[in-house]
Short mmCIF file of C-alpha atoms in Angstrom, two decimals:
data_model
loop_
_atom_site.label_atom_id
_atom_site.label_comp_id
_atom_site.label_asym_id
_atom_site.label_seq_id
_atom_site.Cartn_x
_atom_site.Cartn_y
_atom_site.Cartn_z
CA MET A 1 -21.62 8.42 19.25
CA THR A 2 -25.26 7.79 18.37
CA THR A 3 -27.31 4.90 19.67
CA ALA A 4 -27.10 3.23 16.25
CA GLU A 5 -23.32 3.62 16.16
CA SER A 6 -22.89 2.22 19.66
CA ARG A 7 -25.10 -0.82 19.10
CA GLY A 8 -23.03 -3.96 19.63
CA ARG A 9 -20.29 -2.00 21.44
CA THR A 10 -19.59 -2.43 25.13
CA ALA A 11 -16.67 -1.70 27.40
CA GLY A 12 -14.00 -4.24 26.58
CA PRO A 13 -11.02 -5.87 28.18
CA VAL A 14 -7.98 -4.15 29.57
CA VAL A 15 -4.63 -5.16 28.07
CA ARG A 16 -1.26 -4.16 29.48
CA THR A 17 1.23 -3.09 26.80
CA ALA A 18 4.88 -2.34 27.40
CA ALA A 19 4.02 1.37 27.79
CA GLY A 20 0.86 1.03 29.86
CA ALA A 21 -2.63 -0.42 30.09
CA VAL A 22 -5.29 0.16 27.42
CA ARG A 23 -9.00 -0.52 27.44
CA GLY A 24 -10.79 -1.47 24.24
CA ARG A 25 -14.39 -2.15 23.30
CA ARG A 26 -16.32 -5.29 22.51
CA GLU A 27 -17.84 -4.96 19.06
CA ASP A 28 -19.89 -7.76 17.54
CA GLY A 29 -17.81 -10.57 18.93
CA LEU A 30 -14.42 -8.87 18.69
CA ALA A 31 -12.30 -6.87 21.08
CA VAL A 32 -11.21 -3.69 19.29
CA PHE A 33 -8.50 -1.27 20.42
CA ARG A 34 -7.91 2.00 18.57
CA GLY A 35 -5.33 4.76 18.75
CA ILE A 36 -2.63 3.08 20.83
CA PRO A 37 0.66 5.05 20.51
CA PHE A 38 3.63 3.05 19.25
CA ALA A 39 6.04 6.01 19.10
CA GLN A 40 6.27 9.58 20.34
CA PRO A 41 4.49 12.28 18.31
CA PRO A 42 7.03 13.28 15.60
CA VAL A 43 6.81 17.00 16.28
CA GLY A 44 9.00 19.57 17.99
CA GLU A 45 12.47 18.14 18.53
CA ALA A 46 11.28 14.82 17.07
CA ARG A 47 10.22 16.42 13.77
CA PHE A 48 11.88 14.76 10.76
CA ALA A 49 13.62 12.29 13.08
CA ALA A 50 13.40 8.53 13.18
CA PRO A 51 10.50 7.39 15.39
CA ARG A 52 11.27 7.57 19.09
CA PRO A 53 10.06 5.07 21.72
CA VAL A 54 6.66 5.91 23.17
CA ARG A 55 6.59 7.32 26.68
CA ALA A 56 4.90 5.19 29.31
CA TRP A 57 1.63 6.36 30.88
CA GLU A 58 -0.03 5.81 34.23
CA GLY A 59 -3.43 4.26 34.71
CA THR A 60 -5.56 2.81 31.92
CA ARG A 61 -5.77 4.59 28.59
CA GLU A 62 -9.07 4.39 26.68
CA ALA A 63 -8.36 2.93 23.24
CA TYR A 64 -11.76 3.76 21.77
CA ALA A 65 -10.95 6.16 18.92
CA PHE A 66 -8.52 6.16 16.00
CA GLY A 67 -5.55 8.44 16.39
CA PRO A 68 -5.26 11.57 14.23
CA PRO A 69 -4.05 11.12 10.65
CA PRO A 70 -0.57 12.20 9.64
CA PRO A 71 -0.48 15.52 7.75
CA GLN A 72 -1.29 15.01 4.08
CA GLU A 73 -2.34 16.82 0.97
CA MET A 74 -5.98 15.80 0.68
CA GLY A 75 -8.77 15.58 3.23
CA ILE A 76 -9.82 12.15 4.44
CA GLN A 77 -13.33 11.28 3.39
CA GLY A 78 -15.17 9.14 5.89
CA ARG A 79 -18.75 7.94 5.93
CA THR A 80 -19.92 11.50 6.52
CA ARG A 81 -17.68 12.84 3.69
CA VAL A 82 -15.92 15.09 6.18
CA LEU A 83 -12.85 14.61 8.33
CA ASP A 84 -14.40 12.36 10.99
CA VAL A 85 -11.19 11.72 12.95
CA PRO A 86 -9.54 13.84 15.65
CA LEU A 87 -6.87 16.40 14.97
CA GLY A 88 -3.62 16.36 16.90
CA ASP A 89 0.06 15.46 16.77
CA ASP A 90 -0.14 11.86 18.00
CA TRP A 91 -0.05 10.42 14.49
CA LEU A 92 1.89 7.24 15.20
CA THR A 93 -0.74 4.89 16.59
CA VAL A 94 -1.87 1.30 16.07
CA ASN A 95 -5.30 -0.36 16.10
CA VAL A 96 -6.07 -3.98 16.95
CA TRP A 97 -9.04 -6.25 16.13
CA THR A 98 -8.89 -9.55 18.01
CA PRO A 99 -11.37 -12.36 18.71
CA GLU A 100 -9.88 -12.77 22.17
CA ALA A 101 -7.42 -10.61 24.11
CA ASP A 102 -5.85 -13.61 25.83
CA PRO A 103 -2.10 -14.26 25.77
CA ALA A 104 -2.82 -17.98 25.56
CA ALA A 105 -4.71 -17.65 22.25
CA ARG A 106 -1.61 -17.28 20.00
CA ARG A 107 -3.56 -16.52 16.82
CA PRO A 108 -1.91 -15.55 13.52
CA VAL A 109 -1.48 -11.80 13.07
CA MET A 110 -2.07 -9.74 9.94
CA VAL A 111 -0.66 -6.19 9.78
CA TRP A 112 -2.09 -3.84 7.15
CA VAL A 113 0.03 -1.13 5.49
CA TYR A 114 -2.11 1.47 3.72
CA GLY A 115 -1.45 2.90 0.28
CA GLY A 116 -1.97 6.39 -1.07
CA ALA A 117 0.93 7.28 -3.38
CA TYR A 118 3.16 7.74 -0.32
CA LYS A 119 1.43 11.08 0.23
CA VAL A 120 -1.97 10.26 1.77
CA GLY A 121 -3.40 7.58 4.04
CA HIS A 122 -4.89 6.95 7.46
CA SER A 123 -5.52 3.68 9.25
CA GLY A 124 -8.83 5.02 10.54
CA SER A 125 -10.32 5.32 7.06
CA PRO A 126 -13.64 3.42 6.94
CA GLY A 127 -12.40 1.38 3.99
CA TYR A 128 -9.84 -0.28 6.28
CA ASP A 129 -12.33 -1.53 8.88
CA ALA A 130 -10.73 -4.90 9.61
CA GLN A 131 -13.60 -6.55 11.48
CA HIS A 132 -14.50 -9.00 8.69
CA ILE A 133 -10.91 -10.17 8.22
CA ALA A 134 -10.44 -10.74 11.95
CA ARG A 135 -13.81 -12.41 12.43
CA ASP A 136 -13.87 -14.57 9.29
CA GLY A 137 -10.23 -15.60 9.64
CA ASP A 138 -10.27 -16.02 13.44
CA LEU A 139 -7.05 -14.05 13.71
CA VAL A 140 -5.67 -10.74 14.97
CA VAL A 141 -5.51 -7.74 12.61
CA VAL A 142 -3.38 -4.65 13.23
CA THR A 143 -3.49 -1.38 11.29
CA PHE A 144 -1.34 1.66 11.97
CA ASN A 145 -0.44 5.16 10.83
CA HIS A 146 2.90 6.13 9.33
CA ARG A 147 4.17 9.47 8.10
CA VAL A 148 3.52 10.27 4.45
CA GLY A 149 4.44 13.06 2.06
CA THR A 150 7.12 15.52 3.10
CA GLU A 151 7.10 14.35 6.72
CA GLY A 152 7.65 10.72 5.76
CA PHE A 153 9.47 10.53 2.45
CA ALA A 154 11.13 13.79 1.35
CA LEU A 155 14.92 13.38 1.33
CA VAL A 156 16.19 16.44 3.20
CA GLU A 157 19.47 17.38 4.80
CA GLY A 158 19.62 16.69 8.51
CA ALA A 159 17.02 13.93 8.53
CA PRO A 160 17.14 10.17 7.93
CA ALA A 161 15.78 8.91 4.64
CA ASN A 162 12.53 6.95 4.43
CA ARG A 163 11.06 8.08 7.75
CA GLY A 164 7.71 6.58 6.71
CA LEU A 165 9.37 3.18 6.34
CA LEU A 166 11.10 3.61 9.71
CA ASP A 167 7.67 4.28 11.23
CA GLN A 168 6.50 0.99 9.73
CA VAL A 169 9.44 -0.83 11.30
CA ALA A 170 8.60 0.76 14.66
CA ALA A 171 4.98 -0.38 14.34
CA LEU A 172 6.13 -3.92 13.57
CA GLU A 173 8.44 -3.81 16.58
CA TRP A 174 5.42 -2.81 18.67
CA VAL A 175 3.59 -5.85 17.28
CA ARG A 176 6.54 -8.09 18.15
CA ASP A 177 6.69 -6.78 21.71
CA ASN A 178 2.98 -6.44 22.50
CA ILE A 179 0.72 -8.52 20.28
CA ALA A 180 0.80 -11.63 22.48
CA ALA A 181 -1.17 -9.72 25.12
CA PHE A 182 -3.92 -9.22 22.50
CA GLY A 183 -4.08 -12.92 21.65
CA GLY A 184 -1.66 -12.82 18.73
CA ASP A 185 1.40 -14.89 17.93
CA PRO A 186 4.45 -12.66 17.32
CA ASP A 187 6.09 -15.53 15.45
CA ARG A 188 3.26 -15.69 12.87
CA VAL A 189 3.02 -12.14 11.54
CA THR A 190 1.91 -11.46 7.95
CA VAL A 191 2.20 -7.95 6.50
CA PHE A 192 -0.25 -7.05 3.74
CA GLY A 193 -0.83 -3.87 1.79
CA GLU A 194 -1.92 -2.35 -1.50
CA SER A 195 -0.31 0.16 -3.90
CA ALA A 196 2.11 2.32 -1.87
CA GLY A 197 1.43 -0.09 0.99
CA ALA A 198 2.63 -2.94 -1.24
CA GLY A 199 5.61 -0.84 -2.31
CA SER A 200 6.39 -0.30 1.35
CA ILE A 201 6.19 -4.03 2.00
CA ALA A 202 8.53 -4.69 -0.93
CA ALA A 203 10.94 -2.21 0.66
CA LEU A 204 10.59 -3.86 4.07
CA LEU A 205 11.60 -7.17 2.45
CA ALA A 206 14.86 -5.48 1.40
CA MET A 207 15.54 -3.62 4.67
CA PRO A 208 17.92 -5.11 7.23
CA ARG A 209 16.08 -3.20 9.98
CA ALA A 210 12.88 -5.13 9.24
CA ALA A 211 14.52 -8.57 9.33
CA GLY A 212 12.71 -11.01 11.60
CA LEU A 213 9.65 -8.79 12.15
CA PHE A 214 7.30 -10.75 9.87
CA ARG A 215 7.10 -14.24 8.45
CA ARG A 216 4.84 -13.75 5.43
CA ALA A 217 3.97 -10.87 3.11
CA ILE A 218 1.13 -10.03 0.71
CA ALA A 219 1.89 -7.28 -1.82
CA GLN A 220 -1.16 -6.12 -3.79
CA SER A 221 -0.34 -4.01 -6.88
CA VAL A 222 3.30 -3.17 -6.19
CA PRO A 223 4.33 0.20 -7.72
CA GLY A 224 7.69 0.17 -9.48
CA THR A 225 8.76 3.64 -8.37
CA TYR A 226 11.78 3.89 -6.06
CA PHE A 227 13.93 7.01 -6.20
CA SER A 228 17.69 7.32 -6.46
CA GLU A 229 19.28 9.68 -3.96
CA GLU A 230 20.05 12.20 -6.72
CA LEU A 231 16.46 12.28 -7.96
CA ALA A 232 15.02 12.45 -4.44
CA ARG A 233 17.26 15.37 -3.48
CA ASP A 234 16.34 17.28 -6.64
CA ILE A 235 12.64 16.75 -5.99
CA ALA A 236 13.09 17.84 -2.36
CA THR A 237 14.82 21.03 -3.53
CA ALA A 238 11.84 21.86 -5.75
CA LEU A 239 9.46 20.94 -2.94
CA ALA A 240 11.14 23.22 -0.43
CA ALA A 241 11.27 26.02 -3.00
CA GLU A 242 7.47 25.93 -3.16
CA ALA A 243 7.53 26.99 0.50
CA GLY A 244 10.40 29.47 -0.02
CA LEU A 245 12.79 27.31 1.98
CA ARG A 246 15.97 25.28 1.63
CA PRO A 247 15.63 21.46 1.60
CA THR A 248 16.84 21.01 5.17
CA ALA A 249 15.10 19.62 8.21
CA ALA A 250 15.88 22.82 10.11
CA ASP A 251 14.20 25.03 7.50
CA LEU A 252 11.19 22.81 6.90
CA ALA A 253 10.58 22.42 10.64
CA THR A 254 9.80 26.15 10.82
CA VAL A 255 6.54 25.47 8.97
CA ASP A 256 3.57 23.81 10.65
CA PRO A 257 3.33 20.24 9.30
CA ARG A 258 -0.26 20.78 8.21
CA ARG A 259 0.77 23.83 6.18
CA LEU A 260 3.83 22.18 4.67
CA THR A 261 1.53 19.81 2.79
CA ASP A 262 0.56 22.77 0.59
CA ALA A 263 4.05 22.70 -0.93
CA GLY A 264 3.73 19.05 -1.91
CA GLN A 265 0.32 19.63 -3.41
CA ALA A 266 1.57 22.63 -5.38
CA LEU A 267 4.57 20.72 -6.71
CA GLY A 268 2.36 17.82 -7.77
CA THR A 269 0.49 20.09 -10.19
CA LYS A 270 3.77 21.28 -11.78
CA MET A 271 5.71 18.07 -12.15
CA LEU A 272 5.31 17.85 -15.93
CA GLN A 273 7.49 20.96 -16.12
CA TYR A 274 10.36 18.83 -14.77
CA GLN A 275 10.05 15.93 -17.20
CA ASP A 276 13.47 16.63 -18.73
CA ARG A 277 14.98 16.14 -15.24
CA TRP A 278 12.66 13.65 -13.58
CA GLY A 279 11.66 11.53 -16.57
CA GLN A 280 9.06 8.85 -15.84
CA VAL A 281 8.23 10.29 -12.42
CA ALA A 282 6.95 13.60 -13.79
CA PRO A 283 3.60 12.36 -15.22
CA THR A 284 2.74 10.56 -11.97
CA MET A 285 2.31 13.89 -10.15
CA THR A 286 3.61 12.08 -7.05
CA PRO A 287 6.84 13.60 -5.69
CA PHE A 288 7.31 10.91 -3.03
CA SER A 289 8.57 7.33 -3.06
CA PRO A 290 10.98 5.23 -1.00
CA VAL A 291 14.58 6.28 -1.62
CA VAL A 292 17.35 3.78 -2.30
CA ASP A 293 19.72 5.58 0.05
CA GLY A 294 22.13 2.70 0.67
CA GLU A 295 21.42 2.61 4.40
CA VAL A 296 17.73 2.40 5.36
CA LEU A 297 16.95 0.90 1.95
CA PRO A 298 20.23 -0.55 0.62
CA THR A 299 18.96 -1.51 -2.85
CA THR A 300 15.77 -2.01 -4.85
CA PRO A 301 13.41 -4.78 -3.68
CA TRP A 302 13.86 -6.82 -6.90
CA ARG A 303 17.61 -6.87 -6.58
CA ALA A 304 17.45 -7.65 -2.85
CA LEU A 305 15.01 -10.53 -3.29
CA ALA A 306 16.94 -12.01 -6.20
CA ALA A 307 19.97 -12.04 -3.90
CA GLY A 308 18.01 -13.99 -1.29
CA ALA A 309 16.90 -11.25 1.13
CA GLY A 310 13.40 -12.74 1.39
CA ARG A 311 14.33 -16.41 1.19
CA ASP A 312 12.80 -17.17 4.59
CA ILE A 313 9.59 -15.18 3.96
CA GLU A 314 6.61 -16.54 2.03
CA LEU A 315 5.17 -14.03 -0.44
CA ILE A 316 1.97 -13.36 -2.38
CA ALA A 317 2.45 -10.73 -5.11
CA GLY A 318 -0.20 -9.88 -7.68
CA HIS A 319 -2.16 -7.19 -9.44
CA ASN A 320 -5.45 -6.21 -11.06
CA ARG A 321 -6.06 -6.53 -14.79
CA GLU A 322 -6.92 -2.92 -15.69
CA GLU A 323 -4.80 -1.16 -13.08
CA PHE A 324 -4.46 2.23 -14.80
CA ARG A 325 -8.14 2.44 -15.77
CA LEU A 326 -8.92 4.11 -12.44
CA PHE A 327 -6.72 7.10 -13.30
CA LEU A 328 -8.12 7.39 -16.82
CA VAL A 329 -11.66 7.57 -15.47
CA LEU A 330 -10.85 9.94 -12.63
CA GLY A 331 -8.91 12.19 -15.01
CA GLY A 332 -11.80 12.31 -17.49
CA LEU A 333 -9.54 10.77 -20.15
CA LEU A 334 -11.35 7.50 -20.88
CA GLY A 335 -12.16 7.39 -24.60
CA LYS A 336 -10.26 10.64 -25.25
CA ILE A 337 -6.63 9.51 -25.65
CA THR A 338 -5.14 10.51 -29.00
CA ASP A 339 -2.59 8.50 -30.94
CA GLU A 340 -0.04 11.19 -30.15
CA GLN A 341 -0.66 10.73 -26.42
CA ALA A 342 -0.42 6.96 -26.76
CA THR A 343 2.86 7.31 -28.65
CA ALA A 344 4.32 9.60 -26.00
CA ALA A 345 3.35 7.16 -23.23
CA LEU A 346 4.82 4.19 -25.10
CA ARG A 347 8.09 6.02 -25.70
CA LEU A 348 8.35 7.09 -22.07
CA PHE A 349 7.30 3.90 -20.27
CA ALA A 350 7.82 0.88 -22.55
CA PRO A 351 11.05 -1.04 -21.91
CA GLY A 352 14.03 -0.75 -24.22
CA PRO A 353 14.68 1.35 -27.33
CA ASP A 354 12.10 -0.61 -29.35
CA GLY A 355 9.37 -0.57 -26.71
CA GLU A 356 6.84 1.38 -28.72
CA ARG A 357 7.22 -0.88 -31.73
CA ALA A 358 6.99 -3.98 -29.54
CA TYR A 359 3.71 -2.86 -27.97
CA ARG A 360 2.15 -1.94 -31.30
CA ALA A 361 3.23 -5.28 -32.76
CA ALA A 362 1.93 -7.25 -29.78
CA PHE A 363 -1.43 -5.44 -29.78
CA PRO A 364 -2.04 -4.48 -33.44
CA ASP A 365 -5.75 -3.80 -32.98
CA ALA A 366 -5.43 -1.79 -29.77
CA THR A 367 -6.93 1.69 -29.67
CA PRO A 368 -4.87 4.65 -28.40
CA ASP A 369 -6.82 4.37 -25.12
CA GLU A 370 -5.90 0.72 -24.76
CA LEU A 371 -2.20 1.24 -25.52
CA TYR A 372 -1.99 4.22 -23.18
CA GLU A 373 -3.66 2.27 -20.37
CA ARG A 374 -1.79 -0.98 -20.98
CA VAL A 375 1.75 0.40 -20.98
CA GLN A 376 1.14 2.42 -17.82
CA SER A 377 -0.58 -0.50 -16.08
CA ASP A 378 2.44 -2.62 -16.97
CA TRP A 379 5.11 -0.08 -15.98
CA LEU A 380 3.53 1.14 -12.78
CA PHE A 381 1.94 -1.96 -11.22
CA ARG A 382 1.64 -5.18 -13.21
CA MET A 383 5.22 -5.92 -14.18
CA PRO A 384 6.68 -4.71 -10.85
CA SER A 385 4.34 -7.14 -9.07
CA LEU A 386 5.18 -10.04 -11.40
CA HIS A 387 8.90 -9.32 -11.21
CA LEU A 388 8.75 -9.22 -7.39
CA ALA A 389 7.39 -12.78 -7.37
CA GLU A 390 10.02 -13.85 -9.91
CA ALA A 391 12.83 -12.22 -7.92
CA GLN A 392 11.63 -14.03 -4.81
CA VAL A 393 11.77 -17.36 -6.64
CA ALA A 394 15.19 -16.54 -8.12
CA GLY A 395 16.49 -15.85 -4.60
CA GLY A 396 15.38 -19.25 -3.34
CA GLY A 397 12.12 -18.15 -1.74
CA ARG A 398 8.48 -19.15 -2.21
CA ALA A 399 5.98 -16.91 -3.98
CA PHE A 400 2.38 -17.05 -5.14
CA GLY A 401 0.91 -14.92 -7.94
CA TYR A 402 -2.60 -13.73 -8.79
CA GLU A 403 -4.53 -11.43 -11.09
CA LEU A 404 -7.88 -9.88 -10.18
CA THR A 405 -10.06 -9.82 -13.31
CA TRP A 406 -13.56 -9.28 -11.86
CA PRO A 407 -14.82 -5.85 -12.99
CA ALA A 408 -16.13 -3.23 -10.59
CA PRO A 409 -19.88 -2.88 -11.11
CA GLY A 410 -20.26 0.83 -10.30
CA SER A 411 -20.87 3.61 -12.84
CA GLY A 412 -21.90 1.19 -15.54
CA GLY A 413 -18.77 -0.92 -15.26
CA VAL A 414 -16.38 1.67 -16.73
CA PHE A 415 -13.69 0.95 -14.14
CA GLY A 416 -13.07 -2.69 -15.03
CA ALA A 417 -10.74 -4.56 -12.67
CA CYS A 418 -8.99 -1.30 -11.81
CA HIS A 419 -6.43 -0.23 -9.27
CA GLY A 420 -7.74 -0.38 -5.71
CA LEU A 421 -10.72 -2.68 -6.38
CA ASP A 422 -9.16 -5.34 -4.18
CA ILE A 423 -9.49 -3.13 -1.08
CA PRO A 424 -13.31 -3.01 -0.74
CA LEU A 425 -13.44 -6.66 -1.80
CA LEU A 426 -10.91 -7.77 0.81
CA PHE A 427 -12.25 -5.66 3.70
CA ARG A 428 -15.90 -5.96 2.58
CA THR A 429 -16.23 -2.19 2.75
CA PHE A 430 -18.33 -1.69 -0.39
CA GLY A 431 -19.80 1.59 0.83
CA ALA A 432 -16.66 3.31 2.10
CA ASP A 433 -13.76 5.19 0.49
CA LEU A 434 -12.98 3.58 -2.89
CA GLY A 435 -15.96 1.28 -2.43
CA ASN A 436 -18.20 4.35 -2.67
CA LEU A 437 -16.83 4.93 -6.15
CA LEU A 438 -16.36 1.42 -7.52
CA PHE A 439 -19.72 0.13 -6.26
CA ALA A 440 -21.58 3.42 -6.81
CA GLY A 441 -25.27 2.96 -7.51
CA VAL A 442 -25.35 -0.81 -7.00
CA GLU A 443 -25.89 -3.11 -4.06
CA PRO A 444 -23.17 -5.75 -3.61
CA SER A 445 -24.32 -8.78 -5.55
CA PRO A 446 -24.05 -12.39 -4.32
CA GLU A 447 -21.17 -12.66 -6.81
CA ALA A 448 -19.36 -9.74 -5.17
CA GLU A 449 -19.98 -11.15 -1.71
CA ALA A 450 -18.66 -14.56 -2.77
CA LEU A 451 -15.48 -13.08 -4.26
CA SER A 452 -15.02 -10.90 -1.19
CA SER A 453 -15.28 -13.96 1.05
CA ARG A 454 -12.92 -15.94 -1.18
CA LEU A 455 -10.28 -13.21 -0.99
CA ARG A 456 -10.41 -13.13 2.80
CA THR A 457 -10.31 -16.92 2.97
CA SER A 458 -7.20 -17.06 0.77
CA TRP A 459 -5.39 -14.24 2.56
CA THR A 460 -6.13 -15.54 6.05
CA ALA A 461 -5.28 -19.14 5.09
CA PHE A 462 -1.93 -17.87 3.84
CA ALA A 463 -1.39 -16.02 7.13
CA ARG A 464 -2.20 -19.19 9.03
CA THR A 465 -0.37 -21.83 6.95
CA GLY A 466 1.61 -20.20 4.14
CA ASP A 467 -0.75 -21.73 1.55
CA PRO A 468 -3.41 -19.48 -0.06
CA GLY A 469 -5.01 -22.42 -1.88
CA TRP A 470 -3.24 -22.45 -5.23
CA PRO A 471 0.18 -23.59 -6.49
CA ALA A 472 3.33 -21.60 -5.87
CA TYR A 473 4.70 -19.59 -8.79
CA ASP A 474 7.66 -20.87 -10.79
CA THR A 475 9.28 -19.68 -14.00
CA GLU A 476 8.42 -22.87 -15.92
CA ARG A 477 4.67 -23.28 -15.45
CA ARG A 478 4.04 -19.66 -14.31
CA LEU A 479 0.78 -20.62 -12.59
CA VAL A 480 -1.28 -17.88 -10.95
CA GLN A 481 -4.72 -17.61 -9.37
CA ILE A 482 -7.33 -15.70 -11.38
CA LEU A 483 -9.68 -13.93 -8.98
CA ASP A 484 -13.08 -13.65 -10.65
CA ALA A 485 -16.64 -14.90 -10.34
CA ARG A 486 -15.29 -18.25 -11.48
CA PRO A 487 -11.79 -18.53 -10.03
CA GLU A 488 -9.24 -20.64 -11.84
CA VAL A 489 -5.54 -21.42 -11.75
CA THR A 490 -3.87 -20.76 -15.09
CA THR A 491 -0.64 -19.72 -16.74
CA TYR A 492 0.07 -16.04 -16.14
CA PRO A 493 -2.43 -14.38 -18.51
CA GLU A 494 -0.53 -11.22 -19.50
CA GLU A 495 1.96 -13.20 -21.57
CA GLU A 496 2.59 -10.54 -24.24
CA SER A 497 3.52 -7.99 -21.61
CA ARG A 498 5.57 -10.50 -19.65
CA ARG A 499 7.70 -11.27 -22.70
CA MET A 500 8.30 -7.61 -23.50
CA TRP A 501 9.41 -6.92 -19.93
CA GLU A 502 11.40 -10.13 -19.48
CA GLY A 503 14.87 -9.35 -18.19
CA TYR A 504 13.98 -5.74 -17.35
CA GLU A 505 15.40 -4.59 -14.02
CA PHE A 506 13.33 -1.97 -12.25
CA PRO A 507 16.10 0.44 -11.21
CA ALA A 508 16.09 3.26 -8.72
CA LEU A 509 14.75 6.05 -10.92
CA PRO A 510 17.55 8.43 -11.93
CA LEU A 511 17.95 12.19 -12.17
CA LEU A 512 18.27 12.84 -15.90
CA ALA A 513 19.94 16.24 -15.94
#
């Protein structure tokens, strides 16, 4: 660590967890603990198993560095644009930012669940530096690693389903059992996450094993993709075939976990070949999602919430206005979508047999680009998020909705209010990870700083009191918070889309053939 990196960091307090003592650092007014194990390394005999309780240690463990990332398809880009985290098998670790490691403090706790299409992610990514949330909100923030990709979500014989979700439950159990020693209140835990992290939170709301582990939830851009068992097994068969193996835990465990990621990456590039079998999943190039297996995840989140599963949990669920724009830009497709491509997307993703006609009628002046982007924004993120809030209300619970409409300023503004923009705004990490892209070439303006602060204020107020500062959502007024330079509370703004998707039930995606 250089002198500049260590400035503001001193040896911090020692906290005794259930497994042993850990020493953190003091960093700019916070006590920060990194890389604390919450479960055994899931390798060897523990490979493809549910997380196992962490083994106790003697003495005091230095909690100065993030634990290694779980195996995944793509490298993790840190500030140095190289893998700036340690390698190793101890993937299942937590990190804590706290104003005061004092059991008497009893501050609210926020637990972040990262996204990444269920195939990438690491709690040590610079974009998830939680110092501003902890400091501005005067609360405790926890981040953690969970298994992704084949290790976490492939449905294989001889292994429990949804191991990544089971890791999340184990991390929340660690919070329940240990967070008081860090100054947190285990009875005031809020989970928050974006994209696959929000999809994970939606699943946790439906999981009996997660009951009682958190009191509030914030789901940012919930993806609508949950797999049926039949689809998940078919995908796992194709995945294993890429490695020349059968889809069993015994076979897959013969391959080093860091090499097995090659099979997932290879399959992702070929998924369009399976569209006749996998339907809407094929164009996503993401062969992983939570599986509605009837045990770990008994049913889809929308059905569970409508039946009252989240009645005692307060929920924020919302999305960004131009969600799919990010993927158009990154794929070099912006301004290049043909009418034939727009038609194919409408026929595949729009709801009901008349979905294409309904979209063209609702948006008669839309270009092929706009139709292509709109239907995929709706199907993948916007309508799943709205429907999650509506299901929560239908089940007797309390929900709040929002839409982020402020456009990212980087690269001439081409990204709009795209998927993932809320992350650098919330964490105030404009120069890290997605922030590098969405704020490229510009310094954060006073407007960006103000919106960033407003997001943290709303999220932390919700964690503290259950009130983010705007009215709860109901199906009569449909009021939501617009997050922009000039925030306002208004009727849900995507009314045309809402009407087209009204009554649609996001099912567990089926195997078609």
